[in-house]
Amino acid sequence: MTTHTTRMLIIGSGPAGLSAAIYGARAGLQPIVVQGLQPGGQLTITTDVENYPGFREVIQGPWLMQEMQAQAEHVGTRMMWDTIVSVDTTSWPFRAVGDGGDVYEGETLVIATGAQAKWLGVPGEHELGGKGVSACATCDGFFYRGKKVVVIGGGNTAVEEALYLTNHSQDVTLVHRRDSLRAEKILQDRLFAHPNITVIWNKAVDRFLGDPLAGGLTGLALTDTVTGEKSELSTEGAFVAIGHAPATELFKGQLELDDSGYILVQPGTPKTAVPGVFACGDVMDHVYRQAVTAAGTGCMAALDAERFLAAREFEEARAVVAAAS
Ligand code: NDP
């Protein structure tokens, strides 16, 4: 068992965590990034990325994350192949324990553990992932321009994704398992008023149809949740939008979470209620959820961490002077 100490401990290695690391390292804070179970985060399970600024051509998600990690290491970040199993934010320095027993102590703590899209868990969904099945219209909608697309879900995300997809498709269908949506009324109004969106009520998805090796998704097998009637809906693009699960289990009881489990931060900042603890990326953002916004809030977390340490040092120096005089 080893104890690792740092001025900036970062949990999570997606765009938020690595951006915080790049800024923290360049500020001389010698950050440690504990990578977690999915090093590189959600982008490592996507393929084409066309909306991360700076690249004229389509790039690959895993490649982008490798580059970000290499950049973070190049400026002095220490990357740890470990998964944090417990965190203590009640004393300073903040303390985290990895699954092998290593201890990490940070004068500041940046939480960038991200979120995972929820999946339906039905046959074909996993196999056709990236081949017609996606959980992010903003990321992948463009690839289905001019095609018929389907969104599954009835919350704000599903409605926003359906509306977004009308930028690319003239034929968008929302499939929902009940006969009413839980999305905000203003979003529902926009959805129902849109001429290119059809809503199919009371339908559960049984299976995604198609061959991952030849042509990808071709449709959905559905069951009517009221009558039990079976049907099929043809489509080349299906967007599962049934919510996200933020990775905040470690912080329950220590940091304030909202009703959906996201870490609460002071508006417009990555500051949690605990001074010196910052949250960035999808773990605190259920609205934008983009690699570039995660990177942005990661940068903000590093800048605020640096300010926190500077203010603390100033207070300590003042206390020493006061004691000496
Ligand atoms: P929600 O939990 O609000 O909605 C999930 C939807 O998916 C529900 O309609 C639910 O159906 C459906 N669903 C869940 N599981 C299944 C399943 N197994 N099969 C079929 N359907 C399923 O998630 P959202 O991602 O939409 O929103 C999460 C939070 O983020 C909310 O607080 C939301 O308000 C917020 N948000 C805010 C935005 C904004 O302010 N612009 C944008 C996006 C999200 P049912 O209704 O039957 O339970």
mmCIF file of C-alpha atoms and ligand atoms in Angstrom:
data_model
loop_
_atom_site.group_PDB
_atom_site.id
_atom_site.type_symbol
_atom_site.label_atom_id
_atom_site.label_comp_id
_atom_site.label_asym_id
_atom_site.label_seq_id
_atom_site.Cartn_x
_atom_site.Cartn_y
_atom_site.Cartn_z
ATOM 1 C CA MET A 1 0.000 0.000 0.000
ATOM 2 C CA THR A 2 1.428 3.366 -1.032
ATOM 3 C CA THR A 3 0.345 6.884 -0.141
ATOM 4 C CA HIS A 4 0.448 9.342 -3.024
ATOM 5 C CA THR A 5 0.248 13.039 -2.240
ATOM 6 C CA THR A 6 -0.550 15.876 -4.595
ATOM 7 C CA ARG A 7 -1.753 19.433 -4.623
ATOM 8 C CA MET A 8 -4.535 18.420 -7.014
ATOM 9 C CA LEU A 9 -6.179 15.026 -6.946
ATOM 10 C CA ILE A 10 -8.390 14.376 -9.946
ATOM 11 C CA ILE A 11 -10.785 11.449 -10.051
ATOM 12 C CA GLY A 12 -11.814 10.590 -13.591
ATOM 13 C CA SER A 13 -9.982 10.706 -16.908
ATOM 14 C CA GLY A 14 -12.491 11.962 -19.467
ATOM 15 C CA PRO A 15 -12.254 15.404 -21.096
ATOM 16 C CA ALA A 16 -13.131 17.140 -17.794
ATOM 17 C CA GLY A 17 -10.516 15.364 -15.691
ATOM 18 C CA LEU A 18 -7.767 15.612 -18.303
ATOM 19 C CA SER A 19 -8.441 19.290 -19.005
ATOM 20 C CA ALA A 20 -8.259 19.992 -15.279
ATOM 21 C CA ALA A 21 -4.979 18.049 -15.264
ATOM 22 C CA ILE A 22 -3.498 20.033 -18.155
ATOM 23 C CA TYR A 23 -4.310 23.332 -16.462
ATOM 24 C CA GLY A 24 -3.303 22.091 -13.017
ATOM 25 C CA ALA A 25 0.018 20.734 -14.250
ATOM 26 C CA ARG A 26 0.840 23.948 -16.072
ATOM 27 C CA ALA A 27 0.114 25.825 -12.828
ATOM 28 C CA GLY A 28 2.684 23.646 -11.046
ATOM 29 C CA LEU A 29 0.188 21.666 -8.979
ATOM 30 C CA GLN A 30 1.603 18.281 -10.063
ATOM 31 C CA PRO A 31 -1.821 16.689 -10.414
ATOM 32 C CA ILE A 32 -2.580 13.035 -10.041
ATOM 33 C CA VAL A 33 -5.359 11.606 -12.222
ATOM 34 C CA VAL A 34 -6.910 8.375 -11.029
ATOM 35 C CA GLN A 35 -8.317 6.961 -14.218
ATOM 36 C CA GLY A 36 -11.155 4.752 -13.041
ATOM 37 C CA LEU A 37 -12.827 1.789 -14.664
ATOM 38 C CA GLN A 38 -13.172 3.406 -18.080
ATOM 39 C CA PRO A 39 -9.945 5.340 -18.753
ATOM 40 C CA GLY A 40 -10.736 8.168 -21.141
ATOM 41 C CA GLY A 41 -14.444 8.128 -20.292
ATOM 42 C CA GLN A 42 -17.426 8.004 -22.601
ATOM 43 C CA LEU A 43 -15.529 9.147 -25.701
ATOM 44 C CA THR A 44 -13.605 5.898 -25.724
ATOM 45 C CA ILE A 45 -16.803 4.044 -26.576
ATOM 46 C CA THR A 46 -17.786 6.362 -29.425
ATOM 47 C CA THR A 47 -16.291 6.318 -32.879
ATOM 48 C CA ASP A 48 -16.541 9.392 -35.114
ATOM 49 C CA VAL A 49 -16.236 12.788 -33.424
ATOM 50 C CA GLU A 50 -16.985 15.773 -35.591
ATOM 51 C CA ASN A 51 -17.863 18.463 -33.067
ATOM 52 C CA TYR A 52 -14.724 18.815 -30.961
ATOM 53 C CA PRO A 53 -13.150 22.093 -32.086
ATOM 54 C CA GLY A 54 -9.761 22.097 -33.726
ATOM 55 C CA PHE A 55 -10.122 19.220 -36.150
ATOM 56 C CA ARG A 56 -11.254 19.777 -39.706
ATOM 57 C CA GLU A 57 -11.587 16.071 -40.423
ATOM 58 C CA VAL A 58 -13.628 13.546 -38.467
ATOM 59 C CA ILE A 59 -11.570 12.152 -35.589
ATOM 60 C CA GLN A 60 -12.025 9.052 -33.471
ATOM 61 C CA GLY A 61 -13.120 9.343 -29.834
ATOM 62 C CA PRO A 62 -10.487 6.931 -28.459
ATOM 63 C CA TRP A 63 -7.746 8.732 -30.383
ATOM 64 C CA LEU A 64 -8.862 12.113 -29.000
ATOM 65 C CA MET A 65 -8.664 10.767 -25.469
ATOM 66 C CA GLN A 66 -5.220 9.257 -26.042
ATOM 67 C CA GLU A 67 -4.027 12.646 -27.264
ATOM 68 C CA MET A 68 -5.555 14.424 -24.263
ATOM 69 C CA GLN A 69 -3.895 11.986 -21.906
ATOM 70 C CA ALA A 70 -0.546 12.336 -23.665
ATOM 71 C CA GLN A 71 -0.874 16.121 -23.451
ATOM 72 C CA ALA A 72 -1.694 15.934 -19.728
ATOM 73 C CA GLU A 73 1.312 13.668 -19.100
ATOM 74 C CA HIS A 74 3.565 15.819 -21.232
ATOM 75 C CA VAL A 75 2.953 18.817 -18.961
ATOM 76 C CA GLY A 76 3.546 16.817 -15.778
ATOM 77 C CA THR A 77 0.390 14.903 -14.803
ATOM 78 C CA ARG A 78 0.816 11.576 -13.042
ATOM 79 C CA MET A 79 -1.702 9.051 -14.368
ATOM 80 C CA MET A 80 -2.729 6.240 -12.029
ATOM 81 C CA TRP A 81 -4.280 2.981 -13.229
ATOM 82 C CA ASP A 82 -6.550 2.660 -10.255
ATOM 83 C CA THR A 83 -10.203 2.898 -9.300
ATOM 84 C CA ILE A 84 -11.251 4.864 -6.255
ATOM 85 C CA VAL A 85 -13.454 2.929 -3.854
ATOM 86 C CA SER A 86 -13.838 5.479 -1.050
ATOM 87 C CA VAL A 87 -13.413 9.201 -0.583
ATOM 88 C CA ASP A 88 -13.232 11.393 2.504
ATOM 89 C CA THR A 89 -13.941 15.078 1.974
ATOM 90 C CA THR A 90 -14.570 15.782 5.655
ATOM 91 C CA SER A 91 -10.933 16.425 6.552
ATOM 92 C CA TRP A 92 -8.029 18.145 4.815
ATOM 93 C CA PRO A 93 -6.079 17.093 2.815
ATOM 94 C CA PHE A 94 -8.831 15.185 1.049
ATOM 95 C CA ARG A 95 -8.326 11.458 0.983
ATOM 96 C CA ALA A 96 -9.283 8.739 -1.476
ATOM 97 C CA VAL A 97 -8.535 5.024 -1.433
ATOM 98 C CA GLY A 98 -7.983 2.894 -4.532
ATOM 99 C CA ASP A 99 -9.241 -0.647 -4.955
ATOM 100 C CA GLY A 100 -5.759 -2.067 -4.298
ATOM 101 C CA GLY A 101 -5.477 -0.127 -1.027
ATOM 102 C CA ASP A 102 -3.312 2.766 -2.262
ATOM 103 C CA VAL A 103 -4.142 6.068 -0.591
ATOM 104 C CA TYR A 104 -4.324 9.361 -2.472
ATOM 105 C CA GLU A 105 -4.142 12.648 -0.591
ATOM 106 C CA GLY A 106 -4.993 15.873 -2.366
ATOM 107 C CA GLU A 107 -4.853 19.463 -1.152
ATOM 108 C CA THR A 108 -7.635 19.988 -3.660
ATOM 109 C CA LEU A 109 -10.008 17.428 -5.090
ATOM 110 C CA VAL A 110 -11.431 17.601 -8.614
ATOM 111 C CA ILE A 111 -14.283 15.201 -9.239
ATOM 112 C CA ALA A 112 -14.663 14.303 -12.897
ATOM 113 C CA THR A 113 -16.244 10.877 -12.647
ATOM 114 C CA GLY A 114 -18.747 11.542 -15.429
ATOM 115 C CA ALA A 115 -22.046 9.889 -16.188
ATOM 116 C CA GLN A 116 -23.193 6.952 -18.213
ATOM 117 C CA ALA A 117 -26.121 6.855 -20.576
ATOM 118 C CA LYS A 118 -28.762 4.400 -19.477
ATOM 119 C CA TRP A 119 -29.525 1.669 -21.976
ATOM 120 C CA LEU A 120 -32.646 -0.396 -22.494
ATOM 121 C CA GLY A 121 -30.767 -3.684 -22.194
ATOM 122 C CA VAL A 122 -32.695 -5.398 -24.992
ATOM 123 C CA PRO A 123 -31.270 -7.675 -27.729
ATOM 124 C CA GLY A 124 -29.455 -5.933 -30.563
ATOM 125 C CA GLU A 125 -28.837 -2.713 -28.637
ATOM 126 C CA HIS A 126 -25.244 -3.463 -27.715
ATOM 127 C CA GLU A 127 -24.388 -5.219 -30.994
ATOM 128 C CA LEU A 128 -25.742 -2.337 -33.097
ATOM 129 C CA GLY A 129 -24.162 0.394 -30.928
ATOM 130 C CA GLY A 130 -22.446 2.832 -33.310
ATOM 131 C CA LYS A 131 -24.114 1.047 -36.223
ATOM 132 C CA GLY A 132 -27.473 2.736 -35.983
ATOM 133 C CA VAL A 133 -27.999 2.748 -32.209
ATOM 134 C CA SER A 134 -26.722 5.717 -30.230
ATOM 135 C CA ALA A 135 -27.361 7.482 -26.924
ATOM 136 C CA CYS A 136 -26.421 10.970 -28.105
ATOM 137 C CA ALA A 137 -28.194 12.817 -30.907
ATOM 138 C CA THR A 138 -25.959 15.869 -30.598
ATOM 139 C CA CYS A 139 -22.927 13.632 -31.147
ATOM 140 C CA ASP A 140 -24.260 11.299 -33.825
ATOM 141 C CA GLY A 141 -27.379 12.900 -35.359
ATOM 142 C CA PHE A 142 -25.413 14.420 -38.197
ATOM 143 C CA PHE A 143 -24.485 10.960 -39.469
ATOM 144 C CA TYR A 144 -28.166 10.240 -40.121
ATOM 145 C CA ARG A 145 -28.957 13.318 -42.142
ATOM 146 C CA GLY A 146 -31.801 12.785 -44.554
ATOM 147 C CA LYS A 147 -32.731 9.474 -42.944
ATOM 148 C CA LYS A 148 -35.647 8.371 -40.823
ATOM 149 C CA VAL A 149 -34.674 8.388 -37.154
ATOM 150 C CA VAL A 150 -36.290 7.290 -33.900
ATOM 151 C CA VAL A 151 -35.840 8.539 -30.345
ATOM 152 C CA ILE A 152 -36.817 6.362 -27.407
ATOM 153 C CA GLY A 153 -37.875 7.991 -24.124
ATOM 154 C CA GLY A 154 -40.269 10.568 -22.740
ATOM 155 C CA GLY A 155 -38.224 12.971 -20.630
ATOM 156 C CA ASN A 156 -36.515 16.263 -21.402
ATOM 157 C CA THR A 157 -33.567 14.536 -23.017
ATOM 158 C CA ALA A 158 -35.725 12.518 -25.416
ATOM 159 C CA VAL A 159 -37.764 15.542 -26.455
ATOM 160 C CA GLU A 160 -34.694 17.727 -26.889
ATOM 161 C CA GLU A 161 -33.009 15.023 -28.927
ATOM 162 C CA ALA A 162 -36.078 14.631 -31.152
ATOM 163 C CA LEU A 163 -36.202 18.391 -31.725
ATOM 164 C CA TYR A 164 -32.465 18.504 -32.392
ATOM 165 C CA LEU A 165 -32.719 15.703 -34.927
ATOM 166 C CA THR A 166 -35.144 17.740 -37.034
ATOM 167 C CA ASN A 167 -32.042 19.728 -38.062
ATOM 168 C CA HIS A 168 -30.922 16.653 -39.949
ATOM 169 C CA SER A 169 -34.027 14.612 -40.670
ATOM 170 C CA GLN A 170 -37.495 15.308 -41.977
ATOM 171 C CA ASP A 171 -38.817 12.132 -40.385
ATOM 172 C CA VAL A 172 -38.335 11.859 -36.630
ATOM 173 C CA THR A 173 -40.381 9.485 -34.483
ATOM 174 C CA LEU A 174 -40.495 9.561 -30.700
ATOM 175 C CA VAL A 175 -41.366 6.210 -29.152
ATOM 176 C CA HIS A 176 -42.550 6.308 -25.548
ATOM 177 C CA ARG A 177 -43.719 3.515 -23.260
ATOM 178 C CA ARG A 178 -46.629 5.468 -21.758
ATOM 179 C CA ASP A 179 -49.313 7.836 -23.049
ATOM 180 C CA SER A 180 -47.840 11.017 -21.628
ATOM 181 C CA LEU A 181 -44.412 12.603 -21.490
ATOM 182 C CA ARG A 182 -42.550 13.678 -18.399
ATOM 183 C CA ALA A 183 -40.685 16.405 -20.312
ATOM 184 C CA GLU A 184 -41.339 20.054 -19.429
ATOM 185 C CA LYS A 185 -44.480 21.485 -20.984
ATOM 186 C CA ILE A 186 -42.672 24.025 -23.141
ATOM 187 C CA LEU A 187 -40.629 21.240 -24.713
ATOM 188 C CA GLN A 188 -43.739 19.133 -25.216
ATOM 189 C CA ASP A 189 -45.460 22.069 -26.926
ATOM 190 C CA ARG A 190 -42.543 22.422 -29.325
ATOM 191 C CA LEU A 191 -42.494 18.715 -29.983
ATOM 192 C CA PHE A 192 -46.215 18.417 -30.720
ATOM 193 C CA ALA A 193 -46.137 21.517 -32.935
ATOM 194 C CA HIS A 194 -43.277 20.238 -35.062
ATOM 195 C CA PRO A 195 -44.480 18.989 -38.446
ATOM 196 C CA ASN A 196 -41.610 16.496 -38.858
ATOM 197 C CA ILE A 197 -42.045 14.692 -35.529
ATOM 198 C CA THR A 198 -44.460 11.825 -34.920
ATOM 199 C CA VAL A 199 -45.068 10.416 -31.445
ATOM 200 C CA ILE A 200 -45.845 6.735 -30.979
ATOM 201 C CA TRP A 201 -47.403 6.129 -27.567
ATOM 202 C CA ASN A 202 -47.479 3.041 -25.362
ATOM 203 C CA LYS A 203 -44.747 1.139 -27.112
ATOM 204 C CA ALA A 204 -41.845 -0.697 -25.509
ATOM 205 C CA VAL A 205 -38.812 -1.683 -27.549
ATOM 206 C CA ASP A 206 -38.298 -5.461 -27.491
ATOM 207 C CA ARG A 207 -35.339 -5.646 -29.863
ATOM 208 C CA PHE A 208 -33.202 -3.669 -32.250
ATOM 209 C CA LEU A 209 -33.288 -5.291 -35.688
ATOM 210 C CA GLY A 210 -30.464 -5.474 -38.213
ATOM 211 C CA ASP A 211 -27.063 -6.965 -38.853
ATOM 212 C CA PRO A 212 -24.076 -5.209 -37.259
ATOM 213 C CA LEU A 213 -21.818 -6.558 -40.020
ATOM 214 C CA ALA A 214 -24.077 -5.734 -42.954
ATOM 215 C CA GLY A 215 -25.984 -2.492 -43.113
ATOM 216 C CA GLY A 216 -26.500 -1.932 -39.378
ATOM 217 C CA LEU A 217 -29.844 -1.057 -37.846
ATOM 218 C CA THR A 218 -32.958 -1.607 -39.940
ATOM 219 C CA GLY A 219 -35.724 -1.190 -37.372
ATOM 220 C CA LEU A 220 -37.223 -1.819 -33.964
ATOM 221 C CA ALA A 221 -39.459 -4.610 -32.726
ATOM 222 C CA LEU A 222 -42.128 -3.115 -30.463
ATOM 223 C CA THR A 223 -44.809 -4.287 -28.070
ATOM 224 C CA ASP A 224 -47.845 -2.192 -27.232
ATOM 225 C CA THR A 225 -47.759 -1.737 -23.453
ATOM 226 C CA VAL A 226 -51.582 -1.582 -23.276
ATOM 227 C CA THR A 227 -52.758 -4.209 -25.778
ATOM 228 C CA GLY A 228 -49.663 -6.398 -26.035
ATOM 229 C CA GLU A 229 -49.796 -6.123 -29.824
ATOM 230 C CA LYS A 230 -46.456 -6.639 -31.613
ATOM 231 C CA SER A 231 -45.235 -4.395 -34.422
ATOM 232 C CA GLU A 232 -42.107 -3.274 -36.225
ATOM 233 C CA LEU A 233 -40.876 0.209 -37.019
ATOM 234 C CA SER A 234 -38.253 0.652 -39.704
ATOM 235 C CA THR A 235 -35.400 3.091 -39.110
ATOM 236 C CA GLU A 236 -31.679 3.450 -39.739
ATOM 237 C CA GLY A 237 -30.986 5.496 -36.639
ATOM 238 C CA ALA A 238 -32.308 4.969 -33.099
ATOM 239 C CA PHE A 239 -31.402 7.215 -30.184
ATOM 240 C CA VAL A 240 -31.926 5.806 -26.720
ATOM 241 C CA ALA A 241 -32.712 8.766 -24.461
ATOM 242 C CA ILE A 242 -33.955 7.279 -21.219
ATOM 243 C CA GLY A 243 -31.692 9.198 -18.883
ATOM 244 C CA HIS A 244 -28.161 9.223 -17.579
ATOM 245 C CA ALA A 245 -26.667 7.962 -14.370
ATOM 246 C CA PRO A 246 -23.971 10.196 -12.869
ATOM 247 C CA ALA A 247 -21.126 8.339 -11.152
ATOM 248 C CA THR A 248 -21.631 9.826 -7.698
ATOM 249 C CA GLU A 249 -22.016 6.779 -5.466
ATOM 250 C CA LEU A 250 -18.697 7.631 -3.772
ATOM 251 C CA PHE A 251 -19.879 11.051 -2.714
ATOM 252 C CA LYS A 252 -23.288 10.263 -1.236
ATOM 253 C CA GLY A 253 -23.552 11.672 2.258
ATOM 254 C CA GLN A 254 -20.512 13.916 1.756
ATOM 255 C CA LEU A 255 -21.483 16.264 -1.044
ATOM 256 C CA GLU A 256 -24.864 17.666 -1.964
ATOM 257 C CA LEU A 257 -26.478 15.851 -4.886
ATOM 258 C CA ASP A 258 -29.622 16.793 -6.795
ATOM 259 C CA ASP A 259 -32.645 14.492 -7.137
ATOM 260 C CA SER A 260 -31.062 12.728 -10.133
ATOM 261 C CA GLY A 261 -27.769 12.196 -8.272
ATOM 262 C CA TYR A 262 -25.708 14.945 -9.964
ATOM 263 C CA ILE A 263 -23.261 16.882 -7.778
ATOM 264 C CA LEU A 264 -24.603 20.308 -6.913
ATOM 265 C CA VAL A 265 -22.233 23.186 -7.594
ATOM 266 C CA GLN A 266 -22.500 26.926 -7.073
ATOM 267 C CA PRO A 267 -24.171 28.247 -10.236
ATOM 268 C CA GLY A 268 -21.731 29.092 -12.994
ATOM 269 C CA THR A 269 -18.789 27.544 -11.113
ATOM 270 C CA PRO A 270 -17.395 24.054 -10.433
ATOM 271 C CA LYS A 271 -17.352 24.767 -6.656
ATOM 272 C CA THR A 272 -19.104 22.283 -4.401
ATOM 273 C CA ALA A 273 -20.238 23.231 -0.912
ATOM 274 C CA VAL A 274 -16.900 21.911 0.433
ATOM 275 C CA PRO A 275 -14.113 24.462 -0.115
ATOM 276 C CA GLY A 276 -11.326 22.879 -2.158
ATOM 277 C CA VAL A 277 -13.576 20.239 -3.715
ATOM 278 C CA PHE A 278 -14.645 20.883 -7.298
ATOM 279 C CA ALA A 279 -16.862 18.973 -9.698
ATOM 280 C CA CYS A 280 -16.655 19.237 -13.463
ATOM 281 C CA GLY A 281 -18.017 17.583 -16.583
ATOM 282 C CA ASP A 282 -21.011 15.299 -16.783
ATOM 283 C CA VAL A 283 -21.004 14.489 -13.089
ATOM 284 C CA MET A 284 -22.379 17.987 -12.434
ATOM 285 C CA ASP A 285 -23.957 18.806 -15.803
ATOM 286 C CA HIS A 286 -27.124 17.074 -16.921
ATOM 287 C CA VAL A 287 -27.936 19.695 -19.523
ATOM 288 C CA TYR A 288 -25.054 20.144 -21.978
ATOM 289 C CA ARG A 289 -23.062 16.892 -21.582
ATOM 290 C CA GLN A 290 -20.581 17.532 -24.384
ATOM 291 C CA ALA A 291 -16.871 16.757 -24.487
ATOM 292 C CA VAL A 292 -16.127 20.415 -25.101
ATOM 293 C CA THR A 293 -18.292 21.637 -22.210
ATOM 294 C CA ALA A 294 -16.749 18.991 -19.944
ATOM 295 C CA ALA A 295 -13.293 20.188 -20.964
ATOM 296 C CA GLY A 296 -14.387 23.765 -20.260
ATOM 297 C CA THR A 297 -15.599 23.015 -16.761
ATOM 298 C CA GLY A 298 -12.454 20.954 -16.140
ATOM 299 C CA CYS A 299 -10.411 24.029 -16.947
ATOM 300 C CA MET A 300 -12.594 26.091 -14.580
ATOM 301 C CA ALA A 301 -12.075 23.539 -11.796
ATOM 302 C CA ALA A 302 -8.304 23.730 -12.166
ATOM 303 C CA LEU A 303 -8.317 27.526 -12.125
ATOM 304 C CA ASP A 304 -10.511 27.566 -9.027
ATOM 305 C CA ALA A 305 -8.348 24.931 -7.347
ATOM 306 C CA GLU A 306 -5.290 27.074 -7.959
ATOM 307 C CA ARG A 307 -7.078 30.089 -6.458
ATOM 308 C CA PHE A 308 -8.188 28.043 -3.466
ATOM 309 C CA LEU A 309 -4.594 26.995 -2.748
ATOM 310 C CA ALA A 310 -3.262 30.505 -3.230
ATOM 311 C CA ALA A 311 -5.864 31.914 -0.824
ATOM 312 C CA ARG A 312 -5.073 29.206 1.708
ATOM 313 C CA GLU A 313 -1.343 29.900 1.494
ATOM 314 C CA PHE A 314 -2.002 33.612 1.931
ATOM 315 C CA GLU A 315 -4.073 32.935 5.060
ATOM 316 C CA GLU A 316 -1.377 30.618 6.454
ATOM 317 C CA ALA A 317 1.361 33.182 5.814
ATOM 318 C CA ARG A 318 -0.739 35.870 7.468
ATOM 319 C CA ALA A 319 -1.289 33.641 10.510
ATOM 320 C CA VAL A 320 2.483 33.062 10.807
ATOM 321 C CA VAL A 321 3.164 36.806 10.614
ATOM 322 C CA ALA A 322 0.435 37.522 13.185
ATOM 323 C CA ALA A 323 1.842 34.881 15.541
ATOM 324 C CA ALA A 324 5.369 36.285 15.207
ATOM 325 C CA SER A 325 4.388 39.889 15.860
HETATM 326 P P1 NDP B 1 -35.753 11.341 -17.208
HETATM 327 O O1 NDP B 1 -35.472 10.399 -16.092
HETATM 328 O O2 NDP B 1 -36.393 12.631 -16.913
HETATM 329 O O3 NDP B 1 -36.654 10.604 -18.289
HETATM 330 C C1 NDP B 1 -36.349 9.330 -18.720
HETATM 331 C C2 NDP B 1 -37.425 8.904 -19.712
HETATM 332 O O4 NDP B 1 -37.068 7.649 -20.227
HETATM 333 C C3 NDP B 1 -38.792 8.778 -19.074
HETATM 334 O O5 NDP B 1 -39.765 9.267 -19.946
HETATM 335 C C4 NDP B 1 -38.934 7.275 -18.868
HETATM 336 O O6 NDP B 1 -40.239 6.813 -19.046
HETATM 337 C C5 NDP B 1 -38.128 6.732 -20.008
HETATM 338 N N1 NDP B 1 -37.560 5.435 -19.640
HETATM 339 C C6 NDP B 1 -36.776 5.140 -18.575
HETATM 340 N N2 NDP B 1 -36.439 3.847 -18.603
HETATM 341 C C7 NDP B 1 -37.034 3.314 -19.687
HETATM 342 C C8 NDP B 1 -37.074 2.016 -20.253
HETATM 343 N N3 NDP B 1 -36.415 0.996 -19.705
HETATM 344 N N4 NDP B 1 -37.786 1.822 -21.377
HETATM 345 C C9 NDP B 1 -38.431 2.856 -21.960
HETATM 346 N N5 NDP B 1 -38.432 4.106 -21.483
HETATM 347 C C10 NDP B 1 -37.741 4.328 -20.356
HETATM 348 O O7 NDP B 1 -34.330 11.501 -17.948
HETATM 349 P P2 NDP B 1 -33.808 12.707 -18.843
HETATM 350 O O8 NDP B 1 -32.471 12.302 -19.329
HETATM 351 O O9 NDP B 1 -34.806 13.066 -19.856
HETATM 352 O O10 NDP B 1 -33.630 13.884 -17.819
HETATM 353 C C11 NDP B 1 -32.803 13.708 -16.661
HETATM 354 C C12 NDP B 1 -32.778 15.005 -15.873
HETATM 355 O O11 NDP B 1 -32.092 15.998 -16.617
HETATM 356 C C13 NDP B 1 -34.181 15.548 -15.611
HETATM 357 O O12 NDP B 1 -34.191 16.190 -14.369
HETATM 358 C C14 NDP B 1 -34.360 16.525 -16.732
HETATM 359 O O13 NDP B 1 -35.310 17.526 -16.416
HETATM 360 C C15 NDP B 1 -32.954 17.088 -16.864
HETATM 361 N N6 NDP B 1 -32.709 17.610 -18.201
HETATM 362 C C16 NDP B 1 -32.861 18.938 -18.378
HETATM 363 C C17 NDP B 1 -32.663 19.491 -19.622
HETATM 364 C C18 NDP B 1 -32.870 20.951 -19.757
HETATM 365 O O14 NDP B 1 -33.135 21.611 -18.747
HETATM 366 N N7 NDP B 1 -32.745 21.493 -20.947
HETATM 367 C C19 NDP B 1 -32.268 18.670 -20.776
HETATM 368 C C20 NDP B 1 -32.159 17.285 -20.472
HETATM 369 C C21 NDP B 1 -32.375 16.779 -19.230
HETATM 370 P P3 NDP B 1 -41.400 7.144 -17.969
HETATM 371 O O15 NDP B 1 -41.773 8.555 -18.249
HETATM 372 O O16 NDP B 1 -42.459 6.154 -18.334
HETATM 373 O O17 NDP B 1 -40.792 6.916 -16.637
#
